Coordinates of C-alpha atoms in Angstrom, one line a residue:
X1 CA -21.1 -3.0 0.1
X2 CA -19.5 0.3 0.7
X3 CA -16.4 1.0 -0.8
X4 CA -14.2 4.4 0.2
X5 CA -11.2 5.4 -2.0
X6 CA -9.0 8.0 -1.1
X7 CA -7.2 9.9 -3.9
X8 CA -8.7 10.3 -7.4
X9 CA -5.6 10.2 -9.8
X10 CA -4.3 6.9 -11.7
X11 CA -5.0 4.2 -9.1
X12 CA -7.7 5.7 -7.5
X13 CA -10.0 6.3 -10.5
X14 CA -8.9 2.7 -11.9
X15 CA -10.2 0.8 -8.5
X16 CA -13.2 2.9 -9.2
X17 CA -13.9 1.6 -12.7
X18 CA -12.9 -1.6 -11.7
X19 CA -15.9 -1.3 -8.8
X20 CA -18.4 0.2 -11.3
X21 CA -18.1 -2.6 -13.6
X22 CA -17.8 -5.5 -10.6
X23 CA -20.1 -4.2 -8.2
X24 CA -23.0 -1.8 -9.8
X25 CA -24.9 -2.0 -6.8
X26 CA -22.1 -1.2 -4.6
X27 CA -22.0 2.4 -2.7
X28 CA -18.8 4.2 -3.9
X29 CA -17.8 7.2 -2.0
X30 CA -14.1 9.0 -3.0
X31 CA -12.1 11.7 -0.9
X32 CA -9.6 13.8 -2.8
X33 CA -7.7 16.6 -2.6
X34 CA -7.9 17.7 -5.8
X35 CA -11.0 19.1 -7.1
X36 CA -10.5 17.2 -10.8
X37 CA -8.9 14.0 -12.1
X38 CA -5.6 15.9 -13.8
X39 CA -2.9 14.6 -15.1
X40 CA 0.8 15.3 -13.7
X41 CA 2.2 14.8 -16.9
X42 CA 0.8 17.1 -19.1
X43 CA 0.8 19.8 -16.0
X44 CA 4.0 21.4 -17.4
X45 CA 1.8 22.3 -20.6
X46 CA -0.3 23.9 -18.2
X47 CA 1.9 26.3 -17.1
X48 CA 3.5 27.3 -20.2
X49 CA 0.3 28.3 -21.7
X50 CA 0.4 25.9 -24.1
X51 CA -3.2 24.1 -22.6
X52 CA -5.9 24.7 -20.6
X53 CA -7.0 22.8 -17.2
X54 CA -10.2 21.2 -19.6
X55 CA -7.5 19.6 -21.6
X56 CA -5.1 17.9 -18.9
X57 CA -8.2 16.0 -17.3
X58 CA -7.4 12.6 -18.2
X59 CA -11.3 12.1 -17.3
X60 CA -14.4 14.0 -17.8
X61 CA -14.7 15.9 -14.3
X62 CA -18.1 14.9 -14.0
X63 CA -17.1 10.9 -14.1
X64 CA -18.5 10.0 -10.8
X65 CA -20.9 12.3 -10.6
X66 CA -22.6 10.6 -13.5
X67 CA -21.9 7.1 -12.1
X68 CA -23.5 7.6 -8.7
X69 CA -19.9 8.2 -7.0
X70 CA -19.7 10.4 -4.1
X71 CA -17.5 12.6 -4.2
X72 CA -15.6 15.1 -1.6
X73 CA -13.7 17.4 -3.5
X74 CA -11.0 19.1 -1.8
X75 CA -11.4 17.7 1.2
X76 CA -7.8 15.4 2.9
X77 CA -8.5 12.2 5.1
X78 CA -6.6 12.7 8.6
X79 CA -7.1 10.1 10.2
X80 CA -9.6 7.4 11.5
X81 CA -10.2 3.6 13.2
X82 CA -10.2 0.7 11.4
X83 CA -12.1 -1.3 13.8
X84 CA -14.8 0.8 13.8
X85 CA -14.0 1.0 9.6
X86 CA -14.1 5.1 9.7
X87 CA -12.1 7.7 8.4
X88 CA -12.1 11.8 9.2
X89 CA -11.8 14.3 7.1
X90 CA -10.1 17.2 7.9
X91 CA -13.1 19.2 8.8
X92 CA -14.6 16.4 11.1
X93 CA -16.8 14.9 8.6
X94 CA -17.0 10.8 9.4
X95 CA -17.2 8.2 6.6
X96 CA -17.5 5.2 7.4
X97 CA -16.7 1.7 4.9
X98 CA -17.0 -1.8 4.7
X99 CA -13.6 -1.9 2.3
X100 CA -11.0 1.5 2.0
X101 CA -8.7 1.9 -0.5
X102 CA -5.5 4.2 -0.6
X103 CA -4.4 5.6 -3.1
X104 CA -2.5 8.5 -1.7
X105 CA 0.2 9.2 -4.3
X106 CA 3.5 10.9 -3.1
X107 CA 4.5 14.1 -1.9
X108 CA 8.0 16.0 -3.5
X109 CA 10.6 16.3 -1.2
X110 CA 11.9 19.6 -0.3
X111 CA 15.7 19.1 0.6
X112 CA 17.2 20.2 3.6
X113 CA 19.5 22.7 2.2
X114 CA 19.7 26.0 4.6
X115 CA 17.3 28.6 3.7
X116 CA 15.4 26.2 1.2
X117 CA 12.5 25.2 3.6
X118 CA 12.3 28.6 5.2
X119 CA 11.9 30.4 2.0
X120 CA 8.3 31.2 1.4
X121 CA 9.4 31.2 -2.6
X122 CA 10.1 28.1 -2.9
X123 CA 7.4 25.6 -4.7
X124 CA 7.6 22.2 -5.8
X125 CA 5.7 21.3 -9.5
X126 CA 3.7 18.1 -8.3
X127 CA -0.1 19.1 -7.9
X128 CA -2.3 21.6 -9.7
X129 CA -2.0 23.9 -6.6
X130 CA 1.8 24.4 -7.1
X131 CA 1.4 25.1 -10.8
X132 CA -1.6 27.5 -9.8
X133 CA 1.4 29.3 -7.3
X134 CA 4.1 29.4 -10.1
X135 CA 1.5 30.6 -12.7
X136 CA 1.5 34.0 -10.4
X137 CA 4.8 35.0 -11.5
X138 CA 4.4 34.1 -15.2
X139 CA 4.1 37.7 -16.7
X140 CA 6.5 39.6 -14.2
X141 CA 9.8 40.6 -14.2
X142 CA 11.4 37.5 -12.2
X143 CA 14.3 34.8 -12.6
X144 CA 13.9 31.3 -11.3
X145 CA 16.5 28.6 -10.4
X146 CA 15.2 25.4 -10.6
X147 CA 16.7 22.6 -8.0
X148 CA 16.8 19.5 -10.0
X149 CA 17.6 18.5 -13.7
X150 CA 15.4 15.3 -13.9
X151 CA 12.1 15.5 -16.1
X152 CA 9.8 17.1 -13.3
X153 CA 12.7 19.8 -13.4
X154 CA 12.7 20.5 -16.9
X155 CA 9.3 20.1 -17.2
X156 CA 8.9 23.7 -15.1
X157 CA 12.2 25.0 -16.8
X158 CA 10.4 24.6 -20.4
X159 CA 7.4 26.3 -19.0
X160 CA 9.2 29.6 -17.8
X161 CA 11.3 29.8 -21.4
X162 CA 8.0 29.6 -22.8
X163 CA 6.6 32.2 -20.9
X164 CA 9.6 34.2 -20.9
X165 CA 11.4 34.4 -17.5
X166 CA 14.8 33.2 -17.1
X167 CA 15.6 30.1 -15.7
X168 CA 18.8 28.4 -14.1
X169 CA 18.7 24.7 -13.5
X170 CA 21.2 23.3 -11.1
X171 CA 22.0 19.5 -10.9
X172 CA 23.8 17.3 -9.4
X173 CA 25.2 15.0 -12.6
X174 CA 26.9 15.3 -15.2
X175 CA 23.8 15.8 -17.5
X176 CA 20.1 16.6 -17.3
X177 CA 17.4 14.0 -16.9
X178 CA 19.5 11.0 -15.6
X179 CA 17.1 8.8 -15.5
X180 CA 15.4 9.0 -19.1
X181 CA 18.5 9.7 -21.0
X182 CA 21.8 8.9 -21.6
X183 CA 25.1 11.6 -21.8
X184 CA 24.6 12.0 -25.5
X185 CA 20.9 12.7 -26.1
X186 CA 20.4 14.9 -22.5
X187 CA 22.9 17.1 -24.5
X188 CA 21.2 17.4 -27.9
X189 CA 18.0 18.9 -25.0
X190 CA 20.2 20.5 -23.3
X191 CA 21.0 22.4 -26.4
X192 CA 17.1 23.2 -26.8
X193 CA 16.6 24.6 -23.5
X194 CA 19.4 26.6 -23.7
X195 CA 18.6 28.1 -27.2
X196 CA 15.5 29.0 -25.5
X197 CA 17.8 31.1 -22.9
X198 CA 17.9 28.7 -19.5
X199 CA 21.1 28.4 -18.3
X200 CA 22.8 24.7 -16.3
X201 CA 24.6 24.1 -13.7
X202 CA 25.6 20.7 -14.1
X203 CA 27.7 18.9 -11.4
X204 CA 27.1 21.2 -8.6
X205 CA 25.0 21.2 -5.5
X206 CA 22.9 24.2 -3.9
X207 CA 25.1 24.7 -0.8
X208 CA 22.6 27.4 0.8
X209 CA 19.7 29.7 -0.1
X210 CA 20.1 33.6 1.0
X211 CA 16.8 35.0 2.5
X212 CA 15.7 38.7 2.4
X213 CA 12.3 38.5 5.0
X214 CA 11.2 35.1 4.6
X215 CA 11.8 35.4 0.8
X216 CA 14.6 33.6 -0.9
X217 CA 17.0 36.4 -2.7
X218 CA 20.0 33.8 -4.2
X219 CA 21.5 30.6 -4.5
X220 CA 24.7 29.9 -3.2
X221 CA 26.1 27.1 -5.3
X222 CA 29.4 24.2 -4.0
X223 CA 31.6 26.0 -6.1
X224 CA 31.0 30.1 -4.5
X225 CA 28.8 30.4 -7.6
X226 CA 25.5 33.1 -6.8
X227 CA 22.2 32.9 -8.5
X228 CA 20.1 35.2 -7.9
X229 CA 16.2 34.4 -7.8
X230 CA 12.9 35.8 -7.2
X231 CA 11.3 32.6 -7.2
X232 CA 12.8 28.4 -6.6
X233 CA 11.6 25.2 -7.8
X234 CA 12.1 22.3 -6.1
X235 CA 12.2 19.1 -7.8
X236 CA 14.3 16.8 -5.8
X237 CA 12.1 13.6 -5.9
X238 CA 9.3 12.7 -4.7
X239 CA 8.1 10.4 -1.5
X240 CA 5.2 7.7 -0.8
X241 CA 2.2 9.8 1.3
X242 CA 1.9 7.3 4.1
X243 CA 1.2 10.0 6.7
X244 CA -2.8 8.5 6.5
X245 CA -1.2 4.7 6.4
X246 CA 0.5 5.3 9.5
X247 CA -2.0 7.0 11.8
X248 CA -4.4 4.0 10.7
X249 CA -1.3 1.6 11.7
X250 CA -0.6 0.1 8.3
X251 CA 2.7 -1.7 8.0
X252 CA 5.1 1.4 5.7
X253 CA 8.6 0.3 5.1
X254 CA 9.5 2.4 1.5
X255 CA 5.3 2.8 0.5
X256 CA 2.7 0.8 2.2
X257 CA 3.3 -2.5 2.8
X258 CA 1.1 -4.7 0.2
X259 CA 0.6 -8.2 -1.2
X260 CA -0.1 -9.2 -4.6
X261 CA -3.7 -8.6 -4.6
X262 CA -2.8 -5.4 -2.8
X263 CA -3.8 -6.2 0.5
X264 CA -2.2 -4.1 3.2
X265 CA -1.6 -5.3 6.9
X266 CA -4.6 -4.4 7.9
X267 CA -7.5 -6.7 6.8
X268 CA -10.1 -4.8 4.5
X269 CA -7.7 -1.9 3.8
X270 CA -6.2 -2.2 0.4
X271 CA -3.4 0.5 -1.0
X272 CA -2.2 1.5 -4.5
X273 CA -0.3 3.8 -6.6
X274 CA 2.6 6.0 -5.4
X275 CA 1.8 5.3 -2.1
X276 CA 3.0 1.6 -2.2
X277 CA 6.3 2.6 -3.9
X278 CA 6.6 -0.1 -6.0
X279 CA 6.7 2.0 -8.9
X280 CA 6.1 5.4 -10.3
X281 CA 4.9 4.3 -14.0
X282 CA 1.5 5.6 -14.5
X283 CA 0.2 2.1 -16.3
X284 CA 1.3 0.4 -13.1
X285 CA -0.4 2.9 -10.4
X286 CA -3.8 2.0 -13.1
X287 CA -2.5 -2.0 -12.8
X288 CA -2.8 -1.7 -8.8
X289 CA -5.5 0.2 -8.9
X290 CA -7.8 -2.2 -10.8
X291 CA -6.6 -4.9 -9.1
X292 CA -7.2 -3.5 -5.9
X293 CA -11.3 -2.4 -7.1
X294 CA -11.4 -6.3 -8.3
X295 CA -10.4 -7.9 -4.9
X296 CA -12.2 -5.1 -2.8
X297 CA -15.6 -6.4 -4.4
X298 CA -15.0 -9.7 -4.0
X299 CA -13.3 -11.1 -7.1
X300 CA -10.0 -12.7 -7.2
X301 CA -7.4 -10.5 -9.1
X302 CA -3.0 -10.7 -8.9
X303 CA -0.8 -7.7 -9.4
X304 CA 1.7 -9.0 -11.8
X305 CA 2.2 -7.0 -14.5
X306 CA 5.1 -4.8 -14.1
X307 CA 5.5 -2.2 -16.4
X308 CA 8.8 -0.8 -18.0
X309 CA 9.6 2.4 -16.9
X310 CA 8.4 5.0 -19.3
X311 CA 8.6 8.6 -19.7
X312 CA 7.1 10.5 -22.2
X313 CA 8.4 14.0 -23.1
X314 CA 7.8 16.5 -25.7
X315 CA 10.1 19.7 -25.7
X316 CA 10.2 22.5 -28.2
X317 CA 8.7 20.4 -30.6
X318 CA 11.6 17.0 -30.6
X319 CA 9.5 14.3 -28.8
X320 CA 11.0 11.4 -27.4
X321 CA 10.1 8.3 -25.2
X322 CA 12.6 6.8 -22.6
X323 CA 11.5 3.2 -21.8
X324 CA 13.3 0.9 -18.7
X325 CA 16.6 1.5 -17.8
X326 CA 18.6 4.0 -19.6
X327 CA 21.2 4.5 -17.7
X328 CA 22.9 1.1 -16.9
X329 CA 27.3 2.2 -16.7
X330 CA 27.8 -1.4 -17.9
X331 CA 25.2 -1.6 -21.2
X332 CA 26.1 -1.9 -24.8
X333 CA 24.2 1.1 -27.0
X334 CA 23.1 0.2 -30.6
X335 CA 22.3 3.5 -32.7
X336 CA 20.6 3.8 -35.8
X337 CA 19.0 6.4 -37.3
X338 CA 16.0 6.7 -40.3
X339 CA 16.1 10.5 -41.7
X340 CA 15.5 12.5 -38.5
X341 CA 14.5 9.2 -36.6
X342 CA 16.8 7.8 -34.1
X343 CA 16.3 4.5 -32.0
X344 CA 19.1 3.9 -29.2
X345 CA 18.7 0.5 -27.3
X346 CA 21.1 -0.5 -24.7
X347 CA 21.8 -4.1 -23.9
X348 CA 23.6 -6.8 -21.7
X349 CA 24.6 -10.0 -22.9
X350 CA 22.0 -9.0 -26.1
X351 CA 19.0 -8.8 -23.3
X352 CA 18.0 -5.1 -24.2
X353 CA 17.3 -3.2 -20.9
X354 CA 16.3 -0.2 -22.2
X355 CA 15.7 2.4 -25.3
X356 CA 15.1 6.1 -26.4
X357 CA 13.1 6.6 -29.2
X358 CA 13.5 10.1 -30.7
X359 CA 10.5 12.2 -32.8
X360 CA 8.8 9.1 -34.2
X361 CA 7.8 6.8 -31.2
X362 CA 5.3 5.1 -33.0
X363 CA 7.1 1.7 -31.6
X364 CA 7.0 2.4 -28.4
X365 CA 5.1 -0.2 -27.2
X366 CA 7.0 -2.8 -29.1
X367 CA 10.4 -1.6 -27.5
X368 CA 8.5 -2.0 -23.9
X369 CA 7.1 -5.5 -24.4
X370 CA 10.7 -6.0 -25.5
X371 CA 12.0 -5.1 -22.3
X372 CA 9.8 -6.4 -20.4
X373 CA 10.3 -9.9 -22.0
X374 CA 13.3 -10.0 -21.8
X375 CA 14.0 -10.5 -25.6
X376 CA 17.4 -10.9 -27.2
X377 CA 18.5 -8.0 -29.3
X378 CA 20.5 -10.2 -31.8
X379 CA 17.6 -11.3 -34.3
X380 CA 17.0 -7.2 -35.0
X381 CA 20.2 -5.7 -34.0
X382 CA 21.0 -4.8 -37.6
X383 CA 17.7 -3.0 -38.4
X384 CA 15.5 -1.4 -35.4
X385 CA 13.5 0.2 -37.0
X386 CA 11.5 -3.1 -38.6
X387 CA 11.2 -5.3 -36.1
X388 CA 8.9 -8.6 -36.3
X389 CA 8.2 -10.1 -33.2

């Protein structure tokens, strides 16, 4: 049997383990852009200096290379025919496959703000090529604005404090990292960062970018506010990469269109990961992923396990792990605190939705089984910190 996988991050490298172990005698071949299996998350580290590229591999680089896996680095699938089960590379090359798998990820999205898309320096911080591009004005004499106030954002704004150059984030709530953290704790990092000299602009929108040749020279903010910049971040969000789904003439609606054993429309072509857009958690894109390598090889596995959304984050030394949803208008918040410890969970009708755990996450996988169970927060509302489940 011969198996193709395109993309080599979370999902793609599961469906590969999962082929390795179900099928030894299967023929594995992988496309990828990337030249190494990195991880997003710890990019950030990357670029502040802080880690080298050996130590953000969530997998020794040579993996396949040591399990028979073929492997074209740096190469993009374009395109194909799955009738004929083939699929071109982008220079010609033909593979061909008895099952494909797509685990494409997502792309950021660069808004369509005047000037933005123009600008020739403006990068997003997804892949290791964009960090590669911001690294090369680490060590000058620049400022950055940074479009976005979410973790990616602040991810890239901790990077240039740490490396020195001044940074202005712009976003458009009232607080940084929406998503992750409530009003109260995005203040208490807000605080960090701007100890560390970045500067916010919270509640505004970018209303234009100025160019000088091709090169964005300010930001024009909704209230006539100028920043001036020699270099933009964009961290807006990000978008399934169903450009390869469609030319093959997979069903897309958000992601590709799968079932439960992460089928697509199209028999023999299975998808997973970002590219689905059922959910950005890493532990589910390695869910799909092994699911998909189990069912492409002729077992029988089901998608079912649906992880709580969980972000790690570790920023001038005050770690802290935001788990499911955070920012519900209608929750209850319970606070405690154990010396510099502090657990916040917030609830509805005692069913606890989500939690931050600040500096000792220890219990973070207890607070995620809790919230993806469902479970009441009466019998331990009184003490988080010891819970017995």
């Amino acid at each position: 049997m011969k198996y193709l996988i395109v993309g080599v991050s979370a999902a793609g490298m599961s469906a590969v383990k999962a082929l390795l172990e179900k099928d030894p005698q299967g023929e594995i071949t992988v496309v990828s852009k990337d030249d190494c299996p990195y991880s997003r998350i710890m990019m950030y580290r990357l670029l502040a200096g802080e880690m080298d590229k050996k130590a953000i591999l969530f997998e020794k680089d040579d993996f396949l290379e040591r399990n028979r896996v073929q492997w074209y680095r740096g190469r993009e699938a374009v395109g194909g025919d799955t009738e004929a089960k083939k699929i071109r590379l982008d220079d010609g090359t033909e593979l061909s496959y008895d099952k494909l798998l797509l685990a494409t990820g997502a792309f950021a999205v660069i808004p369509p703000i005047p000037g933005l898309r123009e600008a020739k320096n403006v990068h997003p911080f997804r892949d290791l090529p964009d960090e590669e591009a911001l690294n090369r004005y680490c060590g000058q004499n620049v400022k950055a604005v940074i479009i976005g106030g979410g973790l990616v954002g602040l991810d890239a704004a901790y990077a240039f404090c740490k490396r020195g150059i001044p940074v202005a984030v712009v976003e458009m709530m009232d607080h940084i990292m929406g998503l992750q953290l409530d009003f109260d704790t995005a203040k208490e990092y807000q605080k960090l960062f701007e100890n560390a000299g970045a500067k916010f602009y919270l509640g505004r929108k970018v209303e234009k970018v100025v160019l000088d040749c091709d090169f964005a020279d300010s930001v024009e903010l909704d209230n006539g506010a100028s920043l001036p910049c020699d270099v933009i971040v964009a961290a807006a969000g990000v978008r399934p990469n169903t450009a390869l789904a469609e030319k093959l003439g997979l069903q897309v609606n958000r992601g590709v269109t799968v079932n439960d054993k992460m089928e697509t429309s199209v028999p023999h072509v299975y998808a997973a990961g970002d590219v689905t857009g059922l959910s950005g958690v890493w532990q589910n894109a390695m869910a799909q992923g092994k699911a998909a390598g189990v069912n492409m090889s002729g077992g029988e596995a089901v998608y079912e396990t649906r992880f709580a959304q969980r972000n790690m984050f570790n920023y001038f030394g005050e770690m802290a792990v935001s788990l499911g949803d955070v920012s519900a208008p209608d929750a209850e918040i319970v606070i405690q605190h154990e010396g510099r410890n502090t657990i916040k969970a917030f609830h509805r009708d005692g069913i606890v939705l989500g939690a931050i755990l600040q500096r000792d996450i220890m219990k973070a996988s207890l607070w995620q089984k809790i919230i993806e169970e469902k479970i009441s927060i009466e019998p331990f509302k009184s003490d988080l910190f010891h819970i017995n489940l």
